[in-house]
Coordinates of C-alpha atoms and ligand atoms in Angstrom, one line a residue:
M115 CA 41.8 -69.7 -144.9
A116 CA 39.3 -67.6 -143.1
A117 CA 37.1 -67.6 -145.8
L118 CA 37.3 -71.3 -145.6
V119 CA 36.2 -71.3 -142.2
L120 CA 33.5 -68.8 -142.2
E121 CA 32.2 -71.1 -145.4
Y122 CA 32.7 -73.8 -142.5
Y123 CA 31.0 -72.3 -139.6
V124 CA 27.8 -71.5 -141.5
L125 CA 27.4 -75.6 -142.7
L126 CA 28.6 -76.5 -138.8
R127 CA 24.7 -73.8 -137.8
S128 CA 23.1 -74.8 -140.9
V129 CA 23.8 -78.5 -139.7
L130 CA 22.3 -78.1 -136.1
H131 CA 20.3 -76.6 -137.4
A132 CA 18.7 -79.2 -139.3
K133 CA 19.9 -81.6 -136.8
P134 CA 20.0 -80.6 -133.0
H135 CA 20.8 -83.9 -131.5
L136 CA 23.6 -83.3 -133.3
R137 CA 25.0 -80.7 -130.4
E138 CA 26.1 -82.9 -128.3
C139 CA 28.7 -84.5 -129.7
L140 CA 30.1 -79.9 -130.8
T141 CA 33.6 -79.6 -129.2
R142 CA 36.1 -77.5 -129.7
C143 CA 40.0 -78.4 -130.6
R144 CA 41.5 -77.6 -127.7
H145 CA 45.2 -76.4 -129.8
C146 CA 43.7 -74.5 -132.2
R147 CA 39.9 -73.2 -131.1
I148 CA 37.9 -74.9 -134.0
F149 CA 34.5 -76.2 -133.4
F150 CA 34.3 -79.3 -134.3
L151 CA 31.9 -82.4 -134.9
T152 CA 33.0 -85.2 -132.4
H153 CA 31.5 -89.5 -132.4
P154 CA 29.1 -89.5 -129.8
R155 CA 31.0 -91.7 -127.3
N156 CA 33.2 -88.6 -127.2
A157 CA 30.3 -86.2 -126.5
G158 CA 31.1 -83.9 -123.3
R159 CA 35.3 -83.9 -124.1
C160 CA 36.9 -80.8 -123.6
D161 CA 40.5 -82.1 -124.3
L162 CA 39.9 -83.1 -127.8
R163 CA 42.5 -82.1 -131.0
C164 CA 40.2 -81.4 -133.7
P165 CA 40.6 -83.8 -137.3
F166 CA 41.7 -80.7 -139.0
G167 CA 45.5 -80.8 -138.5
C168 CA 46.2 -80.6 -134.6
R169 CA 45.3 -84.3 -134.3
E170 CA 48.0 -85.2 -136.7
A171 CA 50.1 -83.5 -135.6
H172 CA 50.1 -84.1 -131.9
R173 CA 50.2 -87.7 -132.8
K174 CA 53.4 -86.8 -134.6
Q175 CA 54.9 -84.8 -132.1
A176 CA 54.4 -87.5 -129.3
S177 CA 55.6 -90.4 -132.0
A178 CA 58.9 -87.8 -131.7
Q179 CA 59.2 -88.1 -128.4
R180 CA 58.9 -91.5 -127.5
S181 CA 61.4 -91.9 -129.6
A182 CA 64.0 -89.4 -128.6
A183 CA 63.7 -91.3 -125.3
Y184 CA 64.0 -94.5 -126.1
Y185 CA 67.0 -94.1 -128.6
G186 CA 67.9 -91.3 -126.4
D187 CA 70.0 -92.9 -123.6
A188 CA 73.3 -94.8 -124.1
K189 CA 71.3 -98.3 -124.7
G190 CA 68.8 -97.2 -126.3
K191 CA 72.0 -95.4 -129.4
R192 CA 73.5 -98.7 -129.6
I193 CA 70.3 -100.7 -130.5
K194 CA 69.6 -97.8 -133.1
S195 CA 72.4 -98.6 -134.6
K196 CA 72.4 -102.2 -134.5
L197 CA 68.9 -101.3 -136.4
N198 CA 71.1 -99.1 -138.6
Q199 CA 74.0 -101.4 -139.8
R200 CA 71.4 -104.4 -140.1
R201 CA 69.6 -101.8 -142.8
P202 CA 70.4 -102.9 -146.5
R203 CA 72.4 -100.6 -148.1
Q204 CA 71.4 -99.3 -151.1
Y205 CA 73.7 -98.0 -154.1
C206 CA 72.7 -95.4 -155.7
A207 CA 74.2 -94.6 -159.1
P208 CA 74.5 -90.2 -159.9
E209 CA 71.9 -89.3 -162.2
P210 CA 74.0 -88.6 -165.7
P211 CA 73.7 -85.0 -166.4
S212 CA 71.3 -84.3 -169.4
D213 CA 70.3 -81.2 -171.3
R214 CA 66.8 -82.7 -172.3
P215 CA 64.3 -81.3 -170.4
C216 CA 62.0 -83.3 -168.1
P217 CA 59.3 -85.3 -168.8
P218 CA 56.5 -84.0 -168.4
R219 CA 54.6 -85.8 -165.8
R220 CA 51.3 -87.8 -166.2
R221 CA 48.8 -86.2 -164.2
R222 CA 47.3 -88.2 -161.5
R223 CA 43.8 -89.2 -162.4
R224 CA 42.1 -89.1 -158.9
P225 CA 42.6 -86.5 -156.5
R226 CA 45.2 -88.4 -153.2
W227 CA 42.8 -87.4 -150.7
N228 CA 43.9 -87.1 -146.3
P229 CA 43.1 -90.5 -145.0
Q230 CA 42.6 -89.3 -142.0
M231 CA 40.2 -86.2 -143.5
V232 CA 38.0 -88.4 -145.1
E233 CA 37.6 -91.3 -141.7
Y234 CA 36.2 -88.0 -140.7
V235 CA 34.4 -87.2 -143.5
R236 CA 32.9 -90.8 -142.9
M237 CA 32.4 -90.7 -139.6
V238 CA 29.9 -86.7 -140.1
V239 CA 28.4 -87.6 -142.7
S240 CA 27.1 -91.2 -141.5
L241 CA 26.2 -89.1 -138.5
I242 CA 24.3 -86.8 -140.1
E243 CA 22.4 -89.0 -142.4
G244 CA 22.1 -91.5 -139.3
R245 CA 23.5 -93.8 -140.8
R246 CA 26.8 -95.6 -141.9
I247 CA 28.3 -94.2 -144.7
R248 CA 31.3 -96.2 -146.4
R249 CA 35.4 -95.6 -147.6
D250 CA 34.6 -95.0 -150.9
Q251 CA 30.8 -93.4 -151.1
V252 CA 33.2 -90.6 -149.2
L253 CA 35.1 -91.3 -151.7
R254 CA 33.1 -90.5 -154.7
M255 CA 31.2 -87.8 -152.9
L256 CA 34.3 -86.0 -152.5
A257 CA 35.0 -86.7 -156.5
R258 CA 31.8 -85.3 -157.5
K259 CA 32.1 -82.2 -155.2
L260 CA 35.6 -81.8 -156.4
R261 CA 33.9 -81.8 -160.4
Q262 CA 31.5 -78.9 -158.8
H263 CA 33.9 -76.9 -157.6
T264 CA 36.2 -77.0 -160.1
M265 CA 34.0 -76.0 -163.0
S266 CA 32.0 -73.3 -161.2
R267 CA 35.5 -72.2 -160.6
R268 CA 36.2 -72.4 -164.2
R269 CA 33.2 -70.5 -165.3
Q270 CA 33.8 -67.6 -162.8
I271 CA 36.9 -67.6 -164.6
D272 CA 35.1 -67.2 -168.1
Q273 CA 32.3 -65.0 -166.4
T274 CA 35.5 -62.5 -165.5
V275 CA 37.3 -62.9 -168.6
A276 CA 34.2 -62.1 -171.1
W277 CA 33.5 -59.1 -168.6
L278 CA 37.0 -57.9 -169.2
Q279 CA 37.0 -57.9 -172.9
E280 CA 33.9 -56.8 -173.0
Q281 CA 35.3 -53.9 -170.4
P282 CA 39.4 -53.7 -170.9
P283 CA 40.6 -51.9 -168.2
Ligands
ZN1642 ZN1 42.7 -77.5 -133.8

């Protein structure tokens, strides 16, 4: 994880070096203190949470608190009970025991990216390139990067295997 953050900071520094006007969009997460680029409309704010997990975690927590506050009092409990009763009950038949191994799951061909992360990448790339980048362009770019990354990992592993064959431990 530390190596990943270091790699990210090196990249962030080179971006700010190449695009000094983006410095005003640089801010720090109020929760984990990581630096990140924010939208120019939020420039100068230091009460933001990073898009790498803190924002989403806070959103979930706030929503859970709201829900607890709403359903917490007696009247809310009655509403919740009514809501639950209104929900259709589904009958789930117990699964028969099976000796057969599970069929191998087909691997999803397309990786599922976190939608918030995709939106953040889209915003940052738009800022860096100074033009509006579409979501599908980001998805194509991410797929390309993932392929390159997988290939270079494979090359590294191949090299290590070749090295071990030449010089067994
Ligand atoms: Zn954070």
